[in-house]
Coordinates of N, CA and C in Angstrom, one line a residue:
Chain A
D1 N 0.7 17.4 28.6 CA 1.4 17.2 27.3 C 0.5 16.3 26.4
A2 N 0.5 16.6 25.1 CA -0.2 15.8 24.2 C 0.5 14.4 24.1
M3 N -0.2 13.4 24.0 CA 0.4 12.1 24.0 C -0.5 11.0 23.6
V4 N 0.1 9.8 23.5 CA -0.7 8.5 23.3 C -0.6 7.7 24.6
I5 N -1.8 7.4 25.0 CA -2.0 6.7 26.3 C -2.5 5.3 26.1
Q6 N -1.9 4.3 26.8 CA -2.5 3.0 26.7 C -2.8 2.5 28.1
N7 N -4.0 1.9 28.2 CA -4.3 1.3 29.5 C -5.0 0.0 29.3
P8 N -4.7 -0.9 30.2 CA -3.7 -0.8 31.2 C -2.3 -1.1 30.7
R9 N -1.2 -0.9 31.4 CA 0.1 -1.2 30.9 C 0.4 -2.7 31.0
Y10 N -0.3 -3.4 31.9 CA -0.1 -4.8 32.0 C -1.5 -5.4 32.1
Q11 N -1.8 -6.4 31.3 CA -3.1 -7.1 31.3 C -2.9 -8.6 31.4
V12 N -3.6 -9.2 32.3 CA -3.6 -10.7 32.4 C -5.0 -11.2 32.1
T13 N -5.1 -12.2 31.2 CA -6.3 -12.8 30.9 C -6.2 -14.3 30.8
Q14 N -7.3 -14.9 30.8 CA -7.3 -16.4 30.7 C -7.5 -16.9 29.3
F15 N -7.0 -18.0 29.0 CA -7.1 -18.6 27.7 C -8.6 -18.6 27.3
G16 N -8.9 -18.0 26.2 CA -10.3 -18.0 25.7 C -11.2 -16.9 26.2
K17 N -10.7 -16.1 27.2 CA -11.6 -15.1 27.8 C -11.3 -13.8 27.0
P18 N -12.4 -13.2 26.5 CA -12.2 -12.0 25.7 C -11.5 -10.9 26.5
V19 N -10.7 -10.1 25.8 CA -10.0 -9.0 26.5 C -10.0 -7.8 25.5
T20 N -10.0 -6.6 26.1 CA -10.0 -5.4 25.4 C -8.9 -4.5 25.9
L21 N -8.1 -4.0 24.9 CA -7.0 -3.1 25.3 C -7.4 -1.7 24.7
S22 N -7.0 -0.7 25.5 CA -7.4 0.7 25.2 C -6.3 1.6 24.8
C23 N -6.6 2.5 23.9 CA -5.6 3.5 23.4 C -6.4 4.8 23.3
S24 N -5.8 5.9 23.8 CA -6.3 7.2 23.6 C -5.2 8.2 23.3
Q25 N -5.6 9.2 22.6 CA -4.6 10.2 22.2 C -5.2 11.6 22.3
T26 N -4.3 12.5 22.6 CA -4.7 13.9 22.7 C -4.0 14.7 21.6
L27 N -3.5 14.0 20.6 CA -2.9 14.7 19.5 C -3.8 15.1 18.3
N28 N -5.1 14.6 18.4 CA -6.1 14.9 17.4 C -5.6 14.3 16.0
H29 N -4.9 13.2 16.1 CA -4.5 12.6 14.8 C -5.6 11.8 14.2
N30 N -5.7 11.7 12.9 CA -6.8 11.0 12.3 C -6.4 9.6 12.0
V31 N -5.2 9.2 12.1 CA -4.8 7.8 11.9 C -4.3 7.1 13.2
M32 N -4.9 6.0 13.4 CA -4.4 5.2 14.6 C -4.1 3.8 14.2
Y33 N -3.0 3.3 14.8 CA -2.5 2.0 14.4 C -2.4 1.1 15.6
W34 N -2.5 -0.2 15.4 CA -2.3 -1.2 16.4 C -1.2 -2.2 15.9
Y35 N -0.1 -2.4 16.7 CA 1.0 -3.3 16.4 C 1.0 -4.4 17.5
Q36 N 1.4 -5.5 17.1 CA 1.7 -6.6 18.0 C 3.2 -6.9 18.0
Q37 N 3.7 -7.0 19.2 CA 5.2 -7.3 19.3 C 5.4 -8.5 20.2
K38 N 5.7 -9.6 19.7 CA 6.0 -10.8 20.5 C 7.4 -10.7 21.0
S39 N 7.7 -11.5 22.0 CA 9.0 -11.4 22.7 C 10.1 -11.6 21.7
S40 N 11.1 -10.7 21.7 CA 12.3 -10.7 20.9 C 12.0 -10.6 19.4
Q41 N 10.8 -10.1 19.1 CA 10.5 -9.9 17.7 C 10.2 -8.4 17.4
A42 N 10.1 -8.1 16.1 CA 9.8 -6.7 15.7 C 8.3 -6.4 15.9
P43 N 7.9 -5.2 16.1 CA 6.5 -4.9 16.1 C 5.9 -5.2 14.7
K44 N 4.7 -5.7 14.7 CA 4.0 -6.1 13.5 C 2.7 -5.4 13.4
L45 N 2.4 -4.7 12.3 CA 1.2 -4.0 12.2 C 0.0 -5.0 12.0
L46 N -1.0 -4.7 12.9 CA -2.3 -5.6 12.8 C -3.3 -4.9 11.9
F47 N -3.6 -3.6 12.2 CA -4.5 -2.8 11.4 C -4.4 -1.4 11.8
H48 N -5.1 -0.5 11.0 CA -5.1 0.9 11.3 C -6.4 1.5 10.9
Y49 N -6.7 2.6 11.5 CA -7.9 3.4 11.2 C -7.5 4.7 10.6
Y50 N -8.1 5.1 9.5 CA -8.0 6.4 9.0 C -9.4 7.0 9.2
D51 N -9.5 7.9 10.2 CA -10.8 8.3 10.7 C -11.6 7.1 11.1
K52 N -12.7 6.9 10.5 CA -13.5 5.7 10.8 C -13.3 4.5 9.8
D53 N -12.4 4.8 8.8 CA -12.2 3.7 7.9 C -11.2 2.7 8.4
F54 N -11.6 1.5 8.5 CA -10.8 0.4 9.1 C -10.0 -0.3 8.0
N55 N -8.7 -0.5 8.2 CA -7.8 -1.2 7.3 C -7.1 -2.3 7.9
N56 N -7.4 -3.5 7.6 CA -6.9 -4.7 8.2 C -5.7 -5.2 7.4
E57 N -4.6 -5.6 8.1 CA -3.5 -6.3 7.3 C -4.0 -7.7 6.9
A58 N -3.5 -8.1 5.8 CA -4.0 -9.4 5.2 C -3.7 -10.6 6.2
D59 N -2.7 -10.5 7.0 CA -2.4 -11.7 7.8 C -2.8 -11.5 9.2
T60 N -3.6 -10.6 9.5 CA -4.1 -10.4 10.9 C -5.2 -11.4 11.2
P61 N -5.1 -12.2 12.2 CA -6.1 -13.2 12.5 C -7.5 -12.6 12.8
D62 N -8.5 -13.4 12.5 CA -9.9 -12.9 12.7 C -10.2 -12.7 14.2
N63 N -9.4 -13.3 15.0 CA -9.6 -13.2 16.5 C -9.3 -11.8 17.0
F64 N -8.7 -11.0 16.1 CA -8.4 -9.6 16.5 C -9.4 -8.7 15.8
Q65 N -10.0 -7.8 16.6 CA -10.9 -6.8 16.1 C -10.5 -5.5 16.7
S66 N -11.1 -4.4 16.1 CA -10.8 -3.1 16.6 C -12.0 -2.2 16.5
R67 N -12.1 -1.3 17.4 CA -13.2 -0.3 17.3 C -12.6 1.1 17.5
R68 N -13.2 2.1 16.9 CA -12.8 3.4 17.1 C -14.0 4.3 17.2
P69 N -14.5 4.5 18.4 CA -15.8 5.2 18.5 C -15.7 6.7 18.3
N70 N -14.5 7.3 18.4 CA -14.3 8.7 18.1 C -12.8 8.9 17.8
T71 N -12.4 10.1 17.5 CA -11.0 10.4 17.1 C -10.0 10.1 18.2
S72 N -10.4 10.2 19.4 CA -9.5 10.1 20.5 C -9.2 8.7 21.0
F73 N -10.2 7.8 20.8 CA -10.1 6.4 21.3 C -10.0 5.3 20.3
C74 N -9.3 4.3 20.6 CA -9.2 3.1 19.7 C -9.0 1.9 20.6
F75 N -9.8 0.9 20.3 CA -9.8 -0.3 21.2 C -9.3 -1.5 20.3
L76 N -8.6 -2.4 21.0 CA -8.2 -3.7 20.4 C -8.9 -4.8 21.2
D77 N -9.8 -5.5 20.5 CA -10.5 -6.6 21.1 C -9.9 -7.9 20.6
I78 N -9.6 -8.8 21.6 CA -9.1 -10.2 21.3 C -10.3 -11.1 21.7
R79 N -10.9 -11.7 20.8 CA -12.2 -12.4 21.1 C -11.9 -13.7 21.9
S80 N -10.9 -14.4 21.6 CA -10.6 -15.7 22.3 C -9.1 -15.8 22.4
P81 N -8.5 -15.2 23.3 CA -7.0 -15.2 23.4 C -6.5 -16.6 23.5
G82 N -5.4 -16.8 22.7 CA -4.7 -18.0 22.9 C -3.3 -17.7 23.5
L83 N -2.6 -18.8 23.9 CA -1.3 -18.6 24.5 C -0.4 -17.8 23.5
G84 N -0.6 -18.0 22.2 CA 0.3 -17.4 21.3 C 0.0 -15.9 21.1
D85 N -1.0 -15.4 21.7 CA -1.4 -14.0 21.6 C -0.7 -13.2 22.7
A86 N 0.0 -13.8 23.6 CA 0.7 -13.1 24.6 C 1.8 -12.3 23.9
A87 N 1.8 -11.0 24.2 CA 2.7 -10.1 23.5 C 2.6 -8.7 24.1
M88 N 3.4 -7.8 23.6 CA 3.2 -6.3 23.8 C 2.4 -5.8 22.7
Y89 N 1.4 -5.0 23.0 CA 0.5 -4.4 22.0 C 0.8 -2.9 22.0
L90 N 1.2 -2.4 20.9 CA 1.6 -1.0 20.8 C 0.5 -0.2 19.9
C91 N 0.1 0.9 20.4 CA -0.8 1.8 19.7 C 0.1 3.0 19.2
A92 N -0.2 3.4 18.0 CA 0.5 4.6 17.4 C -0.5 5.5 16.7
T93 N -0.2 6.7 16.6 CA -1.0 7.7 15.8 C -0.2 8.5 14.9
S94 N -0.9 9.0 13.8 CA -0.2 9.9 12.9 C -1.3 10.8 12.3
R95 N -0.8 11.9 11.7 CA -1.7 12.8 11.0 C -1.6 12.5 9.6
K96 N -2.7 12.4 8.9 CA -2.7 12.1 7.5 C -2.3 13.3 6.7
K97 N -1.3 13.1 5.8 CA -0.9 14.1 4.9 C -0.8 13.5 3.5
T98 N -1.0 14.4 2.5 CA -1.0 13.9 1.1 C 0.5 13.7 0.6
S99 N 1.4 14.4 1.3 CA 2.8 14.3 0.9 C 3.7 14.4 2.1
G100 N 4.9 14.0 2.0 CA 5.8 14.1 3.1 C 5.6 13.1 4.1
Y101 N 6.2 13.2 5.2 CA 6.2 12.1 6.2 C 5.2 12.5 7.3
N102 N 4.4 11.4 7.7 CA 3.5 11.6 8.8 C 4.1 10.8 10.0
E103 N 4.7 11.4 10.9 CA 5.4 10.7 12.0 C 4.4 10.0 12.8
Q104 N 4.8 8.8 13.2 CA 4.0 8.0 14.1 C 4.5 8.2 15.5
F105 N 3.5 8.4 16.3 CA 3.8 8.6 17.8 C 3.3 7.3 18.5
F106 N 4.2 6.7 19.2 CA 3.8 5.4 19.9 C 3.4 5.6 21.3
G107 N 2.5 4.8 21.8 CA 2.2 4.8 23.2 C 3.1 3.8 23.9
P108 N 3.0 3.7 25.2 CA 4.0 2.9 26.0 C 3.7 1.4 25.9
G109 N 2.6 1.0 25.3 CA 2.3 -0.4 25.1 C 1.6 -1.0 26.3
T110 N 0.8 -2.1 26.0 CA 0.2 -2.9 27.0 C 0.8 -4.3 26.8
R111 N 1.3 -4.8 27.9 CA 1.9 -6.2 27.9 C 0.8 -7.2 28.3
L112 N 0.4 -8.0 27.4 CA -0.7 -9.0 27.6 C -0.1 -10.4 28.0
T113 N -0.6 -10.9 29.1 CA -0.2 -12.3 29.5 C -1.5 -13.1 29.4
V114 N -1.4 -14.3 28.8 CA -2.5 -15.2 28.7 C -2.2 -16.5 29.5
L115 N -3.0 -16.7 30.5 CA -2.8 -17.9 31.4 C -3.6 -19.1 30.9
Chain B
A1 N 7.5 -4.5 -1.9 CA 7.6 -5.0 -0.6 C 8.8 -4.3 0.1
Q2 N 8.7 -4.2 1.4 CA 9.7 -3.5 2.2 C 10.3 -4.5 3.1
K3 N 11.6 -4.4 3.3 CA 12.3 -5.3 4.2 C 13.5 -4.6 4.9
V4 N 13.6 -4.9 6.2 CA 14.7 -4.3 7.0 C 15.5 -5.4 7.6
T5 N 16.8 -5.4 7.5 CA 17.6 -6.5 8.1 C 18.6 -5.9 9.1
Q6 N 18.5 -6.4 10.3 CA 19.5 -6.1 11.3 C 20.1 -7.4 11.6
A7 N 21.3 -7.6 11.1 CA 22.0 -8.9 11.2 C 22.5 -9.2 12.6
Q8 N 22.7 -8.2 13.4 CA 23.3 -8.4 14.7 C 22.1 -8.6 15.7
T9 N 22.0 -9.7 16.2 CA 20.9 -10.0 17.2 C 21.2 -9.4 18.5
E10 N 22.4 -9.6 19.0 CA 22.8 -9.1 20.3 C 24.3 -8.7 20.3
I11 N 24.5 -7.6 20.9 CA 25.9 -7.0 21.0 C 26.2 -6.7 22.5
S12 N 27.3 -7.1 23.0 CA 27.8 -6.6 24.3 C 29.0 -5.8 24.2
V13 N 29.1 -4.7 24.8 CA 30.3 -3.9 24.8 C 30.5 -3.4 26.3
V14 N 31.7 -3.1 26.5 CA 32.1 -2.5 27.8 C 31.9 -1.0 27.8
E15 N 31.4 -0.5 28.9 CA 31.1 1.0 29.0 C 32.3 1.8 28.4
K16 N 31.9 2.8 27.7 CA 32.9 3.8 27.1 C 33.4 3.3 25.7
E17 N 33.1 2.1 25.3 CA 33.4 1.6 24.0 C 32.5 2.2 23.0
D18 N 32.9 2.3 21.8 CA 32.0 2.7 20.7 C 31.4 1.5 20.1
V19 N 30.1 1.6 19.6 CA 29.5 0.5 19.0 C 28.6 0.9 17.8
T20 N 28.6 0.1 16.8 CA 27.9 0.4 15.6 C 26.8 -0.7 15.4
L21 N 25.6 -0.2 15.2 CA 24.5 -1.1 14.9 C 24.2 -1.0 13.4
D22 N 24.1 -2.2 12.7 CA 24.0 -2.2 11.3 C 22.5 -2.4 10.9
C23 N 22.2 -1.7 9.8 CA 20.8 -1.8 9.2 C 20.9 -1.8 7.7
V24 N 20.3 -2.8 7.1 CA 20.2 -2.8 5.6 C 18.8 -2.9 5.2
Y25 N 18.4 -2.2 4.2 CA 16.9 -2.2 3.9 C 16.7 -2.5 2.4
E26 N 15.5 -2.8 2.1 CA 15.1 -3.1 0.7 C 13.8 -2.4 0.5
T27 N 13.6 -1.7 -0.6 CA 12.4 -1.1 -1.0 C 12.4 -0.7 -2.5
R28 N 11.2 -0.7 -3.1 CA 11.1 -0.3 -4.5 C 10.7 1.2 -4.6
D29 N 10.3 1.7 -3.5 CA 9.9 3.1 -3.5 C 11.1 4.0 -3.7
T30 N 10.8 5.1 -4.4 CA 11.9 6.1 -4.5 C 11.9 7.1 -3.4
T31 N 10.7 7.3 -2.8 CA 10.6 8.2 -1.6 C 10.3 7.3 -0.4
Y32 N 11.1 7.3 0.6 CA 10.9 6.5 1.8 C 11.6 7.2 2.9
Y33 N 11.3 6.7 4.1 CA 11.9 7.2 5.3 C 12.5 6.1 6.1
L34 N 13.6 6.4 6.8 CA 14.3 5.4 7.6 C 14.3 6.0 9.1
F35 N 14.3 5.1 10.0 CA 14.2 5.5 11.4 C 15.1 4.5 12.2
W36 N 15.4 5.1 13.4 CA 15.9 4.2 14.5 C 15.0 4.5 15.7
Y37 N 14.7 3.4 16.4 CA 13.9 3.5 17.6 C 14.7 2.7 18.7
K38 N 14.6 3.2 19.9 CA 15.2 2.6 21.1 C 14.0 2.0 21.9
Q39 N 14.2 0.7 22.4 CA 13.1 0.2 23.2 C 13.8 -0.4 24.5
P40 N 13.7 0.4 25.6 CA 14.3 0.0 26.8 C 13.4 -1.1 27.4
P41 N 13.9 -1.8 28.5 CA 13.1 -2.9 29.1 C 11.6 -2.5 29.4
S42 N 11.4 -1.3 29.7 CA 10.0 -0.9 30.0 C 9.0 -1.1 28.8
G43 N 9.6 -1.2 27.6 CA 8.8 -1.5 26.5 C 8.4 -0.4 25.5
E44 N 8.5 0.8 26.0 CA 8.1 1.9 25.1 C 9.1 2.1 24.0
L45 N 8.5 2.4 22.8 CA 9.4 2.7 21.6 C 9.8 4.2 21.7
V46 N 11.0 4.5 21.7 CA 11.5 5.8 21.8 C 12.1 6.2 20.4
F47 N 11.6 7.2 19.8 CA 12.0 7.7 18.5 C 13.4 8.3 18.7
L48 N 14.3 7.9 17.8 CA 15.7 8.5 17.8 C 16.0 9.4 16.6
I49 N 15.7 9.0 15.4 CA 16.0 9.7 14.3 C 15.1 9.3 13.1
R50 N 14.9 10.2 12.2 CA 14.2 9.9 10.9 C 15.1 10.6 9.8
R51 N 15.3 9.8 8.7 CA 15.9 10.4 7.5 C 15.0 10.1 6.3
N52 N 15.0 11.0 5.4 CA 14.2 10.7 4.1 C 15.2 10.3 3.1
S53 N 14.7 9.7 2.0 CA 15.6 9.0 1.0 C 16.4 10.0 0.2
F54 N 16.0 11.3 0.3 CA 16.7 12.3 -0.5 C 17.8 13.0 0.3
D55 N 18.0 12.7 1.5 CA 18.9 13.3 2.4 C 19.9 12.3 2.9
E56 N 21.1 12.3 2.2 CA 22.1 11.3 2.6 C 23.2 11.9 3.5
Q57 N 22.9 13.1 4.0 CA 23.9 13.7 5.0 C 23.9 12.9 6.3
N58 N 25.1 12.6 6.7 CA 25.2 12.0 8.0 C 24.8 12.9 9.1
E59 N 24.4 12.4 10.2 CA 23.9 13.2 11.3 C 24.5 12.8 12.6
I60 N 24.8 13.8 13.4 CA 25.4 13.5 14.8 C 24.5 14.3 15.8
S61 N 24.2 13.5 16.8 CA 23.4 14.1 17.9 C 24.0 13.6 19.2
G62 N 24.8 14.5 19.8 CA 25.5 14.0 21.0 C 26.4 12.8 20.8
R63 N 26.1 11.8 21.5 CA 27.0 10.6 21.3 C 26.5 9.7 20.2
Y64 N 25.4 10.1 19.6 CA 24.8 9.3 18.6 C 25.1 9.8 17.2
S65 N 25.4 8.9 16.2 CA 25.6 9.4 14.9 C 25.0 8.3 13.9
W66 N 24.6 8.8 12.8 CA 24.0 7.9 11.8 C 24.6 8.1 10.4
N67 N 24.8 7.0 9.8 CA 25.5 6.9 8.5 C 24.5 6.3 7.4
F68 N 24.0 7.2 6.6 CA 23.0 6.7 5.6 C 23.7 6.6 4.2
Q69 N 23.8 5.4 3.6 CA 24.4 5.3 2.3 C 23.4 4.6 1.4
K70 N 22.9 5.4 0.5 CA 21.9 4.8 -0.4 C 22.5 3.8 -1.4
S71 N 23.8 3.9 -1.7 CA 24.4 3.0 -2.7 C 24.5 1.6 -2.1
T72 N 24.5 1.5 -0.8 CA 24.6 0.2 -0.2 C 23.3 -0.2 0.6
S73 N 22.3 0.7 0.5 CA 21.0 0.6 1.2 C 21.2 0.3 2.7
S74 N 22.1 1.1 3.3 CA 22.4 0.9 4.7 C 22.1 2.2 5.5
F75 N 21.8 2.0 6.7 CA 21.5 3.1 7.6 C 22.0 2.7 9.0
N76 N 23.3 2.9 9.2 CA 24.0 2.4 10.4 C 24.0 3.4 11.5
F77 N 24.0 3.0 12.7 CA 23.8 3.8 13.9 C 25.0 3.5 14.8
T78 N 25.7 4.6 15.2 CA 26.9 4.4 16.0 C 26.7 5.2 17.4
I79 N 27.0 4.5 18.4 CA 27.0 5.1 19.8 C 28.4 5.3 20.2
T80 N 28.8 6.5 20.5 CA 30.2 6.8 20.9 C 30.2 6.8 22.4
A81 N 31.3 6.2 23.0 CA 31.5 6.2 24.5 C 30.2 5.7 25.1
S82 N 29.9 4.5 24.8 CA 28.6 3.9 25.3 C 28.5 4.0 26.8
Q83 N 27.2 4.0 27.3 CA 26.9 4.1 28.7 C 25.9 3.0 29.0
V84 N 25.8 2.6 30.3 CA 24.9 1.6 30.7 C 23.5 1.9 30.3
V85 N 23.1 3.2 30.4 CA 21.8 3.6 30.0 C 21.4 3.4 28.5
D86 N 22.4 3.1 27.8 CA 22.2 2.8 26.3 C 21.7 1.3 26.1
S87 N 21.8 0.5 27.2 CA 21.3 -0.9 27.1 C 19.9 -0.9 26.7
A88 N 19.5 -1.5 25.6 CA 18.2 -1.6 25.1 C 18.2 -2.4 23.8
V89 N 17.0 -2.5 23.3 CA 16.8 -3.1 22.0 C 16.6 -1.9 21.0
Y90 N 17.4 -2.0 19.9 CA 17.3 -0.9 18.9 C 16.8 -1.4 17.6
F91 N 15.7 -0.7 17.2 CA 15.1 -1.1 15.9 C 15.3 -0.1 14.8
C92 N 15.7 -0.7 13.7 CA 15.8 0.1 12.5 C 14.4 -0.1 11.7
A93 N 13.9 0.9 11.1 CA 12.6 0.8 10.4 C 12.6 1.6 9.2
L94 N 11.7 1.2 8.3 CA 11.5 1.8 7.0 C 10.1 2.1 6.7
S95 N 9.8 3.2 6.1 CA 8.4 3.6 5.9 C 8.2 4.3 4.5
A96 N 7.1 4.0 3.9 CA 6.8 4.8 2.7 C 5.3 5.2 2.9
T97 N 5.0 6.3 2.3 CA 3.6 6.8 2.4 C 2.7 6.2 1.3
F98 N 1.7 5.6 1.8 CA 0.7 4.9 0.9 C -0.2 6.0 0.3
S99 N -0.8 5.6 -0.8 CA -1.7 6.6 -1.5 C -2.8 7.1 -0.6
G100 N -3.2 6.4 0.4 CA -4.2 6.9 1.4 C -3.7 7.9 2.3
G101 N -2.4 8.2 2.3 CA -1.8 9.2 3.2 C -1.4 8.7 4.5
Y102 N -1.3 7.4 4.7 CA -0.8 6.9 6.0 C 0.5 6.2 5.8
Q103 N 1.2 6.0 6.9 CA 2.5 5.3 6.8 C 2.3 3.9 7.2
K104 N 3.1 3.0 6.5 CA 3.2 1.7 7.0 C 4.7 1.5 7.3
V105 N 5.0 1.2 8.6 CA 6.3 1.1 9.0 C 6.7 -0.4 9.1
T106 N 7.8 -0.7 8.5 CA 8.4 -2.1 8.6 C 9.6 -2.0 9.5
F107 N 9.5 -2.8 10.5 CA 10.6 -2.8 11.5 C 11.6 -4.0 11.2
G108 N 12.9 -3.7 11.5 CA 13.8 -4.8 11.5 C 13.6 -5.7 12.8
T109 N 14.3 -6.7 12.9 CA 14.1 -7.6 14.1 C 14.8 -7.1 15.3
G110 N 15.5 -6.1 15.2 CA 16.1 -5.5 16.4 C 17.5 -6.0 16.8
T111 N 18.2 -5.1 17.4 CA 19.6 -5.5 18.0 C 19.6 -5.2 19.4
K112 N 19.8 -6.2 20.2 CA 19.8 -6.0 21.7 C 21.2 -5.6 22.1
L113 N 21.4 -4.4 22.6 CA 22.7 -3.9 23.1 C 22.8 -4.0 24.6
Q114 N 23.8 -4.6 25.0 CA 24.1 -4.6 26.5 C 25.4 -3.9 26.7
V115 N 25.4 -2.9 27.5 CA 26.6 -2.2 27.9 C 27.0 -2.6 29.3
I116 N 28.1 -3.2 29.4 CA 28.6 -3.7 30.7 C 29.4 -2.7 31.4
P117 N 29.1 -2.4 32.7 CA 29.8 -1.4 33.4 C 31.3 -1.8 33.6

C-alpha cells in the first residue's frame, strides 16, 4: 500500500548529540512536511519542501534542519537536541495543486526522547 | 492568521453516551478546509473528515456526525453511542491553500476523550 513511513518509531538520544529522523513516502507527492508535537499540544509545522524548495517557518529554531535528497525521502536533523526537543515528530506529504485541496497524509510519527 | 480553538481539554463519558466535541475557528480566507483527526495513544494522526468552506451540509458517517456552521465559525463533532475504542485525542484543524499550492494546517489544541466502560 502507498503510504508515509517514519523510522524509527521511537528514538532516544543524549542531550547535545545530533540525531536524524527519517521519512519516506510511496505516494510520489511533491510536498513533504515536518511537524513537531510536544506532549499534550497540537502539532506545529516546522518546515516543508515543495520538490527541492525548502520553506522554513519563521519560528523554527536553527537547531532544526532538513534534507530532501529525492522525492521519496525527507530527513529531519536536530543538531544539538535539548530536553525541550523531546516530542513526537510527524511527517506528512501532499500533492501540489493550483486549486482545490491537497490532502495531507501523515506518517505514524517518531517519538524522540532526549536524556 | 488562522486559529482553531477547542475549549474542551478533556472529556470523560460512560460508554454508550453521546458526546460532542466543540471546535471554533478563525480565518480571513474565503476558501478554506476544516478537518477532524483522531490521535490514539499510538500517536498516529487518523484522518476523519474534511469539509470545504462552501459546503455547509452536515455529514453523518456511522456513529460520527459533524455540524458545520459558518455563521458561528464552528465545526462540531458528535460521537453517538460512544465506545471504549473512541478514547483518543481529537484535533480540529483548519487549512487554506497558499499561493505556492501547498497547504498549511493549523491544529487546535485537541480534546482528550476518555470513554469509561
